Amino acid sequence: MSTPEQTPARSRVWLMTLAWLWVGVPFLYGLYELILKVIKLFGG
């Protein structure tokens, strides 16, 4: 059984996780593409 104090904290954790994914996934994809281009530029 959940108390009313736990519910907002849980939804806030979910929201923070979603926000980090919203920013982190494109950032990591861009970093991956950058690394591939640097390897192509300097290594190939």
Short mmCIF file of N, CA and C in Angstrom, two decimals, residues 1 3 5 10-14 17-18 20-22 24 27 30-31 33 35 38-41:
data_model
loop_
_atom_site.label_atom_id
_atom_site.label_comp_id
_atom_site.label_asym_id
_atom_site.label_seq_id
_atom_site.Cartn_x
_atom_site.Cartn_y
_atom_site.Cartn_z
N MET A 1 0.84 -1.18 0.00
CA MET A 1 0.00 0.00 0.00
C MET A 1 0.88 1.24 0.00
N THR A 3 1.65 5.28 0.38
CA THR A 3 1.16 6.47 1.09
C THR A 3 1.20 7.67 0.15
N GLU A 5 2.63 10.41 0.40
CA GLU A 5 3.95 11.05 0.35
C GLU A 5 4.85 10.36 -0.68
N ARG A 10 7.77 9.24 -6.52
CA ARG A 10 7.90 8.22 -7.57
C ARG A 10 7.69 8.82 -8.94
N SER A 11 6.68 9.67 -9.08
CA SER A 11 6.43 10.28 -10.38
C SER A 11 7.56 11.23 -10.74
N ARG A 12 8.15 11.89 -9.76
CA ARG A 12 9.29 12.77 -10.01
C ARG A 12 10.50 11.97 -10.48
N VAL A 13 10.73 10.81 -9.89
CA VAL A 13 11.84 9.95 -10.31
C VAL A 13 11.62 9.52 -11.75
N TRP A 14 10.40 9.14 -12.09
CA TRP A 14 10.08 8.72 -13.45
C TRP A 14 10.30 9.88 -14.42
N THR A 17 14.02 10.48 -14.89
CA THR A 17 14.58 9.44 -15.74
C THR A 17 14.25 9.72 -17.20
N LEU A 18 13.02 10.09 -17.47
CA LEU A 18 12.61 10.40 -18.83
C LEU A 18 13.36 11.62 -19.36
N TRP A 20 16.38 12.68 -18.44
CA TRP A 20 17.77 12.30 -18.70
C TRP A 20 17.89 11.49 -19.98
N LEU A 21 16.92 10.61 -20.23
CA LEU A 21 16.94 9.85 -21.48
C LEU A 21 16.71 10.77 -22.68
N TRP A 22 15.81 11.74 -22.53
CA TRP A 22 15.50 12.69 -23.61
C TRP A 22 16.75 13.45 -24.04
N GLY A 24 20.07 12.45 -22.93
CA GLY A 24 21.22 11.56 -23.00
C GLY A 24 21.31 10.74 -24.26
N PHE A 27 22.56 12.82 -27.17
CA PHE A 27 23.95 13.17 -26.88
C PHE A 27 24.88 12.00 -27.15
N GLY A 30 25.21 11.42 -30.87
CA GLY A 30 26.10 12.42 -31.46
C GLY A 30 27.56 12.13 -31.15
N LEU A 31 27.82 11.71 -29.93
CA LEU A 31 29.18 11.35 -29.53
C LEU A 31 29.68 10.15 -30.34
N GLU A 33 28.66 9.26 -33.37
CA GLU A 33 28.91 9.73 -34.73
C GLU A 33 30.22 10.53 -34.80
N ILE A 35 32.87 10.17 -32.89
CA ILE A 35 34.00 9.23 -32.80
C ILE A 35 34.22 8.53 -34.14
N VAL A 38 35.91 11.03 -36.46
CA VAL A 38 37.30 11.29 -36.08
C VAL A 38 38.18 10.11 -36.51
N ILE A 39 37.68 8.90 -36.32
CA ILE A 39 38.44 7.72 -36.75
C ILE A 39 38.62 7.74 -38.25
N LYS A 40 37.56 8.09 -38.97
CA LYS A 40 37.65 8.14 -40.44
C LYS A 40 38.62 9.25 -40.88
N LEU A 41 38.60 10.37 -40.18
CA LEU A 41 39.45 11.50 -40.54
C LEU A 41 40.92 11.22 -40.27
#
